[in-house]
Short mmCIF file of C-alpha atoms and ligand atoms in Angstrom, two decimals:
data_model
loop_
_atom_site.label_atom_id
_atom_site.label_comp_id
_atom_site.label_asym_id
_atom_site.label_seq_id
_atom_site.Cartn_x
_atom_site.Cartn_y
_atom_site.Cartn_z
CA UNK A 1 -251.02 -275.57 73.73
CA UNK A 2 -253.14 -272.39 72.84
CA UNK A 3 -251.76 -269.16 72.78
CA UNK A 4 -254.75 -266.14 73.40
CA UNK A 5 -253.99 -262.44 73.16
CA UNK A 6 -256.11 -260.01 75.49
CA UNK A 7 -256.90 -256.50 75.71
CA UNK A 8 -258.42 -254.93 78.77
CA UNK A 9 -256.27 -257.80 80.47
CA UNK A 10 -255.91 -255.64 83.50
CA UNK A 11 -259.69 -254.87 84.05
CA UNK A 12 -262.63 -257.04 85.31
CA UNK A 13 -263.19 -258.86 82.97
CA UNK A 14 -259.82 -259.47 81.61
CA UNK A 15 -258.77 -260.67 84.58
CA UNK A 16 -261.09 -263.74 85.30
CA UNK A 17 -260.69 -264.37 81.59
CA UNK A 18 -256.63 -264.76 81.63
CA UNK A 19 -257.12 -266.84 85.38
CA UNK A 20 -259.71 -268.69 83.36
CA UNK A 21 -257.51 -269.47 80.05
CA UNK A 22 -254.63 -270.04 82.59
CA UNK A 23 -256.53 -272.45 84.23
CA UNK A 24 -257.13 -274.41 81.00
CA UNK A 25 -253.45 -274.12 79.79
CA UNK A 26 -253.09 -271.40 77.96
CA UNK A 27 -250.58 -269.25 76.73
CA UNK A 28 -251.78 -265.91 77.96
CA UNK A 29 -250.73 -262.66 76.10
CA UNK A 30 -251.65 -259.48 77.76
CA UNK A 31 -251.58 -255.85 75.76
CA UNK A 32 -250.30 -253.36 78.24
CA UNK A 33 -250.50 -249.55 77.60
CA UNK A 34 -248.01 -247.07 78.80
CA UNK A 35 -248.67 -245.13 81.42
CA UNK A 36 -247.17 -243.51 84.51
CA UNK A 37 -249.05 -244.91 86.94
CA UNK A 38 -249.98 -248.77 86.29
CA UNK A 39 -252.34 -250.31 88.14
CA UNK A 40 -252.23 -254.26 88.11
CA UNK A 41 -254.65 -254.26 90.95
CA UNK A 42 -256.85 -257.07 89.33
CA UNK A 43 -253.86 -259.15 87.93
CA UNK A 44 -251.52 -259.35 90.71
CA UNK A 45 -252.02 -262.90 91.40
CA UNK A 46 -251.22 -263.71 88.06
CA UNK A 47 -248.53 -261.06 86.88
CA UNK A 48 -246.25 -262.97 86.42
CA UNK A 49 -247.92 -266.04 84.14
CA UNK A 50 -249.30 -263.49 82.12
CA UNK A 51 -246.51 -262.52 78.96
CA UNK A 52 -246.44 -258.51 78.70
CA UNK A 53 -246.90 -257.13 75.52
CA UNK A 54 -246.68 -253.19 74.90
CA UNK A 55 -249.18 -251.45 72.92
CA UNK A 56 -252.02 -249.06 72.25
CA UNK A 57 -255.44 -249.78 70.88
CA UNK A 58 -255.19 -246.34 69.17
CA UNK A 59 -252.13 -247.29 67.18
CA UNK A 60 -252.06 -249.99 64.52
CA UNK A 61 -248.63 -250.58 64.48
CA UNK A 62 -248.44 -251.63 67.56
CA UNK A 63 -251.49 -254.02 67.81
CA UNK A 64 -249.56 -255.75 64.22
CA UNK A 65 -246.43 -256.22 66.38
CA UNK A 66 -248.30 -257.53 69.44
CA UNK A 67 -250.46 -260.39 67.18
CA UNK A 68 -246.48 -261.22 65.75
CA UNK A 69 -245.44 -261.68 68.93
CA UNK A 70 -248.27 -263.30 70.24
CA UNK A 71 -249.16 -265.49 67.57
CA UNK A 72 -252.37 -266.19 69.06
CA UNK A 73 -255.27 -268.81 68.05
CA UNK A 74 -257.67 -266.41 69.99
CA UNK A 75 -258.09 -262.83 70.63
CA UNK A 76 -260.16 -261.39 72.84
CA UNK A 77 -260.89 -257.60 72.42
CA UNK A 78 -262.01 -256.59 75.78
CA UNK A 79 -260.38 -253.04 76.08
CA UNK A 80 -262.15 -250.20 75.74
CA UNK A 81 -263.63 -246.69 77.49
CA UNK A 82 -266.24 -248.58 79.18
CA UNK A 83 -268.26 -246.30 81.72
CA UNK A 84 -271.16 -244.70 80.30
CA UNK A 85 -271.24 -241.55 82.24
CA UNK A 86 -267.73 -240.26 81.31
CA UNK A 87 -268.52 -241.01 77.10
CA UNK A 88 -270.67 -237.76 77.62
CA UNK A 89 -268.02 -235.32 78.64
CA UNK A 90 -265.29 -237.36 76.22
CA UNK A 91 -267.24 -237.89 73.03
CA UNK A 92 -263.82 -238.44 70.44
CA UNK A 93 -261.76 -240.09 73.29
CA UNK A 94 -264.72 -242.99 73.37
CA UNK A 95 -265.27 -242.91 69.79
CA UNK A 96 -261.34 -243.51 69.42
CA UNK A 97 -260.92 -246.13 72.19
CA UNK A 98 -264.30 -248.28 71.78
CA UNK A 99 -264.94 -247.76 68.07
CA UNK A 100 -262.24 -246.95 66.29
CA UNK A 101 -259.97 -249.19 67.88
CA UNK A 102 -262.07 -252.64 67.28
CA UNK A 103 -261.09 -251.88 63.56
CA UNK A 104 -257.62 -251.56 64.40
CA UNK A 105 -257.44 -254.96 66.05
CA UNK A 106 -259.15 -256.89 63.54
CA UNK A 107 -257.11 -255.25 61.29
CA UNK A 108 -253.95 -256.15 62.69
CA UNK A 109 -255.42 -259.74 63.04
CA UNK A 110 -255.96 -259.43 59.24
CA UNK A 111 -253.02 -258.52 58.36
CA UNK A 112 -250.99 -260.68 60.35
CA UNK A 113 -252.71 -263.94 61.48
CA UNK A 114 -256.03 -263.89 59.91
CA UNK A 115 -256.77 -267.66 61.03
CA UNK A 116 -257.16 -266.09 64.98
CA UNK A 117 -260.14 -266.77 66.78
CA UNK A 118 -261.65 -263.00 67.61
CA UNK A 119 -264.20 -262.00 70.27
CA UNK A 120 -265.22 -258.19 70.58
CA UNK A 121 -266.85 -257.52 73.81
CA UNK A 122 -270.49 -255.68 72.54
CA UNK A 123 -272.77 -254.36 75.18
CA UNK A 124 -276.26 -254.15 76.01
CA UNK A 125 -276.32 -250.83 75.82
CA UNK A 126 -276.42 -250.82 72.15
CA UNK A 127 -279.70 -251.20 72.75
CA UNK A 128 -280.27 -248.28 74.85
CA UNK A 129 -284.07 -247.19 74.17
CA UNK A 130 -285.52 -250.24 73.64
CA UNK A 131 -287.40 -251.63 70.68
CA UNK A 132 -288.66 -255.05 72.59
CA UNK A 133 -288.01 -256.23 75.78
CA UNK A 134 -286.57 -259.15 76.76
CA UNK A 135 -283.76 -257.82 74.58
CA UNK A 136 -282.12 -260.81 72.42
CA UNK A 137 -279.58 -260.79 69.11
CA UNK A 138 -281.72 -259.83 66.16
CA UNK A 139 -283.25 -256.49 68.64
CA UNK A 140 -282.82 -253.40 66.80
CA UNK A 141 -280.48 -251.45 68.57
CA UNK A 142 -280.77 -247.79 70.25
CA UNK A 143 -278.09 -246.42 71.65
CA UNK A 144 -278.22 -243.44 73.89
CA UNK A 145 -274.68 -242.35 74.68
CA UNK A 146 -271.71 -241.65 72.98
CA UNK A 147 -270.72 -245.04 74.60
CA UNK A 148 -273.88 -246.83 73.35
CA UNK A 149 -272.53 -245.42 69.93
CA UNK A 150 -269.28 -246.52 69.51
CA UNK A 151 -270.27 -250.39 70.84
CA UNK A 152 -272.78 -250.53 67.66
CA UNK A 153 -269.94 -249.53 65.35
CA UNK A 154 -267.73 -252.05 66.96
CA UNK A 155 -270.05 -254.62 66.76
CA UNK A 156 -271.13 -254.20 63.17
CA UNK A 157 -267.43 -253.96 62.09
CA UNK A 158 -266.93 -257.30 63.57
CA UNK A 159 -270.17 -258.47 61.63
CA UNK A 160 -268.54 -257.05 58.91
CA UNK A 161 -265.15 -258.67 58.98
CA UNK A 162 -266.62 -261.94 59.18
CA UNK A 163 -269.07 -261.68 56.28
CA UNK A 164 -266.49 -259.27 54.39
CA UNK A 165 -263.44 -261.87 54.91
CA UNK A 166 -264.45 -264.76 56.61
CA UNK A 167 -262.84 -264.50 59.79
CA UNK A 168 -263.49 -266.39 62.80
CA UNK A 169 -264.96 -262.62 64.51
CA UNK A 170 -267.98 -263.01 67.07
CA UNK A 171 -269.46 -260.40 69.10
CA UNK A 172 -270.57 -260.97 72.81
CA UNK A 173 -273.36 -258.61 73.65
CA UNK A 174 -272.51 -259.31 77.50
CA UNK A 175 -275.51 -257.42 79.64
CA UNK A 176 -274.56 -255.81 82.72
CA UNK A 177 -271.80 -257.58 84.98
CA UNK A 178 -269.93 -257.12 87.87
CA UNK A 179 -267.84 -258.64 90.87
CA UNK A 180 -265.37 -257.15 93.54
CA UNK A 181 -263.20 -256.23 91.26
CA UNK A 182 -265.59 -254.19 89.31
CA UNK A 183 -264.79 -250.26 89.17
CA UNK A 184 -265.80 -247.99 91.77
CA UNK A 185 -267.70 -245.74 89.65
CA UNK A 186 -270.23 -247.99 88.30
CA UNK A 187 -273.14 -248.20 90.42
CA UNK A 188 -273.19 -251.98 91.84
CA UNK A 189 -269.91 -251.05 93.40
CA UNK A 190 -270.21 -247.47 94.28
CA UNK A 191 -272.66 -248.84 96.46
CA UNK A 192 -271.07 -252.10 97.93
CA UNK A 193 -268.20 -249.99 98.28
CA UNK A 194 -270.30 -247.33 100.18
CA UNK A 195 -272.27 -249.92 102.27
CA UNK A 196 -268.71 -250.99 103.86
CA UNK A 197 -267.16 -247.26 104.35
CA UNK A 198 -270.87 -246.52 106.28
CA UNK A 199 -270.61 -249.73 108.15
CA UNK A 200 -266.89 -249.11 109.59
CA UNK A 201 -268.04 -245.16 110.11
CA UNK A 202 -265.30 -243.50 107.10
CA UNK A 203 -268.45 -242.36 105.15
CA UNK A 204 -271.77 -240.85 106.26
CA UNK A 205 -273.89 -240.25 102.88
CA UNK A 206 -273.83 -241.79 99.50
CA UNK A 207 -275.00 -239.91 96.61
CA UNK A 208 -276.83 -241.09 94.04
CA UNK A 209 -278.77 -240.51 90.46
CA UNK A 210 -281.66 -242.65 88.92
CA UNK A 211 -282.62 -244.96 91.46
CA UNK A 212 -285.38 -246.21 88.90
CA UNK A 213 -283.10 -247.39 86.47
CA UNK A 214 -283.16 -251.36 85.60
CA UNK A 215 -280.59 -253.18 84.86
CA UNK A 216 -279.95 -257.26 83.82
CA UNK A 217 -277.31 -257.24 86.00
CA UNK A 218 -274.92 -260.86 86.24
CA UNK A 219 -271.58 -262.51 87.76
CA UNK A 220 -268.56 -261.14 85.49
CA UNK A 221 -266.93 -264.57 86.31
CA UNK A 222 -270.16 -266.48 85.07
CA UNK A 223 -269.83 -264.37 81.74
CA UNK A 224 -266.22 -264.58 80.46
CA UNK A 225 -267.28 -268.31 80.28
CA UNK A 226 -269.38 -267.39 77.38
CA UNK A 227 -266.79 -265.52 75.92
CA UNK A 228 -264.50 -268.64 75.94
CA UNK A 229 -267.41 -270.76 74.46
CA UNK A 230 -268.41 -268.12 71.47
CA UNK A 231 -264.50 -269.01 70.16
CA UNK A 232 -264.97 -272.67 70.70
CA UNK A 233 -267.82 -273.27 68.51
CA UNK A 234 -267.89 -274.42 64.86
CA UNK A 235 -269.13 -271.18 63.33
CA UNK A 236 -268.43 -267.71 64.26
CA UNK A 237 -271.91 -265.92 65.57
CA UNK A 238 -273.17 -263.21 67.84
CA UNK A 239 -274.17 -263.98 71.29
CA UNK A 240 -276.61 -262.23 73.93
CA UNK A 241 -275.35 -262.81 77.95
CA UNK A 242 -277.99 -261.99 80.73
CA UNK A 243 -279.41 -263.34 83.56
CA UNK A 244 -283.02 -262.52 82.46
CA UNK A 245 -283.94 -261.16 85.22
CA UNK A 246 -283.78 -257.06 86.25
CA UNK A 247 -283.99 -255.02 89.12
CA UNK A 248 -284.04 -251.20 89.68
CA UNK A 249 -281.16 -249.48 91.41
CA UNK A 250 -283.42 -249.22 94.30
CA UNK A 251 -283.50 -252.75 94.45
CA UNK A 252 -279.70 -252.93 94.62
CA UNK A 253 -279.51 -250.34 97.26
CA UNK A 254 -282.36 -252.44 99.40
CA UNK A 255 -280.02 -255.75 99.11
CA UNK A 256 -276.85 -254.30 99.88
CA UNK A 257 -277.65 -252.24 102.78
CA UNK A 258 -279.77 -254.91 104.49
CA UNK A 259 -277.97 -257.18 104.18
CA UNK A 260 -275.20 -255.57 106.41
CA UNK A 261 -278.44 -254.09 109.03
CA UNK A 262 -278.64 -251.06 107.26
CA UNK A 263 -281.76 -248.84 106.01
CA UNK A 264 -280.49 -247.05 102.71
CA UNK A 265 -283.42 -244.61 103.15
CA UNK A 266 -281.31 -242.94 105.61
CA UNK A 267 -277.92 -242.81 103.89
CA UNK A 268 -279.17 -242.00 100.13
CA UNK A 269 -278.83 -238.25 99.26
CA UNK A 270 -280.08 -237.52 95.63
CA UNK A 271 -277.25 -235.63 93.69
CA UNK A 272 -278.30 -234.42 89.86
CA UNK A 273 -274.39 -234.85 88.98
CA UNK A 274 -274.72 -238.44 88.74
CA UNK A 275 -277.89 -238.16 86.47
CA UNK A 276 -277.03 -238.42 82.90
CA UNK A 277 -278.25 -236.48 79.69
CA UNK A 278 -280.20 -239.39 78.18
CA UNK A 279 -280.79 -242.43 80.32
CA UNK A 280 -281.43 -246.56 79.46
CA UNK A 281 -284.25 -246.95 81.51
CA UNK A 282 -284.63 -250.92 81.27
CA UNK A 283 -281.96 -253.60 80.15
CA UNK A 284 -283.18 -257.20 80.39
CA UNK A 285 -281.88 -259.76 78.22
CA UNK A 286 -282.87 -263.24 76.75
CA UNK A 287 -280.25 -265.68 76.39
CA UNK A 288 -282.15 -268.56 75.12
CA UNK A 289 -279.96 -268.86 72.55
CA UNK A 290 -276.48 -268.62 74.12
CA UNK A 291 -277.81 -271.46 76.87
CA UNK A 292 -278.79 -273.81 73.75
CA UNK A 293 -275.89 -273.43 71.14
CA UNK A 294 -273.22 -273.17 73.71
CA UNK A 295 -274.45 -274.60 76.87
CA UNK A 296 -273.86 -271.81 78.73
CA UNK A 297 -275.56 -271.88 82.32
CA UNK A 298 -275.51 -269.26 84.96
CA UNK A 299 -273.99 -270.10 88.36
CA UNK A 300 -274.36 -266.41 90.59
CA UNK A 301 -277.65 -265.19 91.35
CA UNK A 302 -278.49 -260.87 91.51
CA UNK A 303 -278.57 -261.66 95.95
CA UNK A 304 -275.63 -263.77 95.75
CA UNK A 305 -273.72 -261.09 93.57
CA UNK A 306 -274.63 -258.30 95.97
CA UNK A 307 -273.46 -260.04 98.88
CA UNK A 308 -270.07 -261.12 97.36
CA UNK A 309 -269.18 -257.98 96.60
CA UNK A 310 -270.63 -256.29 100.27
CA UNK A 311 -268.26 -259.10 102.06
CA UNK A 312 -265.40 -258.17 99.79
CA UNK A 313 -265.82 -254.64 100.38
CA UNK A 314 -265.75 -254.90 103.87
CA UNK A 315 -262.90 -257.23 104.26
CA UNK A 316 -261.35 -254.00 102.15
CA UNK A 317 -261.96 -251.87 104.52
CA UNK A 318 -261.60 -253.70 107.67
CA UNK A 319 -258.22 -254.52 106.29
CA UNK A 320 -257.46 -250.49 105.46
CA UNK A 321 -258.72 -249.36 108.83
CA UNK A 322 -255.97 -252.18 110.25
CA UNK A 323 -253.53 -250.77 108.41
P1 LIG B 1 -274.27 -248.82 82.76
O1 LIG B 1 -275.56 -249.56 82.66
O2 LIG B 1 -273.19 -249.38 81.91
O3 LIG B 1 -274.42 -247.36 82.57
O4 LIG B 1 -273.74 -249.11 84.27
P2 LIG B 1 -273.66 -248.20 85.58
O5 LIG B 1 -273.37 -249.14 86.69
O6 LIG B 1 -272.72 -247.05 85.39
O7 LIG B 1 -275.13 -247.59 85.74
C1 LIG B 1 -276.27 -248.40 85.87
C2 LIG B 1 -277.53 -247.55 86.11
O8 LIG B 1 -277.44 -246.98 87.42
C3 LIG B 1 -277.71 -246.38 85.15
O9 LIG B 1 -279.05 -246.34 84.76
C4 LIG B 1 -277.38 -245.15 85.99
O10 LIG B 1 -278.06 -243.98 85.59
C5 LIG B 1 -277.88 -245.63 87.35
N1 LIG B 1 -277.30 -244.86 88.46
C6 LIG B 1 -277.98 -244.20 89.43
N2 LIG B 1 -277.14 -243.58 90.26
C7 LIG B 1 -275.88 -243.85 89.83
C8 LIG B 1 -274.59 -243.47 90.29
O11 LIG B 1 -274.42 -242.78 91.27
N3 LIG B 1 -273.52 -243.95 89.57
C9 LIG B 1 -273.68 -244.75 88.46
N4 LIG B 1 -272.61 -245.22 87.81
N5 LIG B 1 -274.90 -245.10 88.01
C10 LIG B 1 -275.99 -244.66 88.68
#
């Protein structure tokens, strides 16, 4: 039976990865960090199959004692500062949590159990201002926020453990991705999210930055699929995960609201506080290779996605206003 250690295990994508690696017998190890105020929102389902391990990606020591205890045959580094908008204001915080902090896990993994499978989750927006479009693995990169910055240091680390000691270390560069359990400050769900609260009459206006922006944007549950396959291949490589398709934010806003009878013309206030210092205008990826080495094959659609997360949303809220 294999053992797999997560970070992030309480976020999106942590979450459909440990249901996934349950689902496939797994021994799932979850790094939990202190706080005051957890929220297992994401988990709940599976709290209790999921072994609790204490730690901080900020502190070495305690990523060594979790791989002891864990003793896992695959790590997947999924934890991380991981909106955009908020690396701006918190520069060091991102650099420590997203860049920094990759080291420290493969370190630990080094150290301790240097055999373990490891997957670093590296973003599309290391690529930022684009050099080509479609966007695929050997794209320069050009990264445009503090966020964008620390991703390209924690991918090329985990280049650079693999050529530097020949570990098993791959590194996802996963394009956009989202689902009802996404976060509400991201934009896909800030405006699913909104489209229910204006439907059941709790909100009356949603505000809004770049509504030109494109984004690649995919099925979170579709992509931690990948993730599983990068570790279950013969050699350790880097992997680009898209849909290859994009559409502007406008284009989001269009779906979401019609599809509930809504015109988002008449809802849509612009607000400059959600437009950001230096923006990605266009992310669209090519996954040719990632669909021929691994097989990977992409079940949601941009609609479908949209409409998942509207119905969710709204079975939220109906299910708030009951109570
Ligand atoms: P990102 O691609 O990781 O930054 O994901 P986000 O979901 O945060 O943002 C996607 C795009 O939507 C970016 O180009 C944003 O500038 C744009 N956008 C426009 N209005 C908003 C907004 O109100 N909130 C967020 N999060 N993004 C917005």
């Amino acid at each position: 039976m294999k053992r797999a250690l997560i970070t992030g295990v309480t976020g999106q994508d942590g979450s459909y990865l440990a249901e996934f690696l349950l689902s496939k017998g797994y021994t799932v190890y979850g790094l939990r960090r202190r706080t005051s105020t957890p929220n297992y929102e994401n988990v709940q389902h599976i709290k209790e199959q999921i072994h609790w391990i204490s730690g901080d990606l900020t502190d070495l020591a305690s990523l060594i004692e979790a791989v002891r205890i864990a003793d896992p045959h695959e790590v997947y580094n999924l934890a991380a500062q991981s909106y955009v908008a908020a690396s701006w204001p918190q520069p060091l915080a991102t650099g420590q949590m997203t860049a920094i902090s990759v080291t420290n896990m493969l370190e630990a993994v080094r150290l301790v159990k240097p055999d373990t499978r490891f997957y670093q989750a590296s973003s599309s927006e290391m690529f930022g201002k684009v050099i080509e479009t479609p966007q695929k693995e050997t794209t320069p990169f050009y990264p445009r926020s503090p966020y964008g910055v620390a991703k390209v240091y924690g991918h090329w680390i985990t280049v650079n453990y693999r050529e530097s000691f020949g570990m098993f270390a791959c590194s996802g560069i996963l394009f956009n991705h989202e689902s009802p359990r996404r976060g509400l400050e991201f934009v896909t769900r800030k405006v699913t999210d909104a489209v229910a609260r204006i439907k059941h009459g709790l909100q009356q206006e949603l505000r809004m930055g770049n509504l030109d922006a494109l984004r690649d944007w995919g099925y979170a549950g579709d992509y931690i699929k990948a993730m599983w396959l990068m570790l279950q291949q013969e050699q350790p490589d880097d992997f680009v995960i898209s849909t290859g398709e994009m559409h502007t934010v406008r284009e989001l806003l269009e779906v979401a609201f019609s599809y509930v009878d809504l015109n988002y013309e008449d809802y849509v206030v612009m607000d400059p506080e959600f437009v950001r210092p230096a923006e990605v205008d266009l992310l669209l990826g090519d996954c040719t290779k990632a669909k021929q080495q691994l097989g990977w094959e992409l079940e949601v659609s941009f609609q479908q996605l949209i409409k998942m997360m509207v119905d969710e949303d709204m079975k939220r809220v109906r299910a708030e206003i009951k109570y």
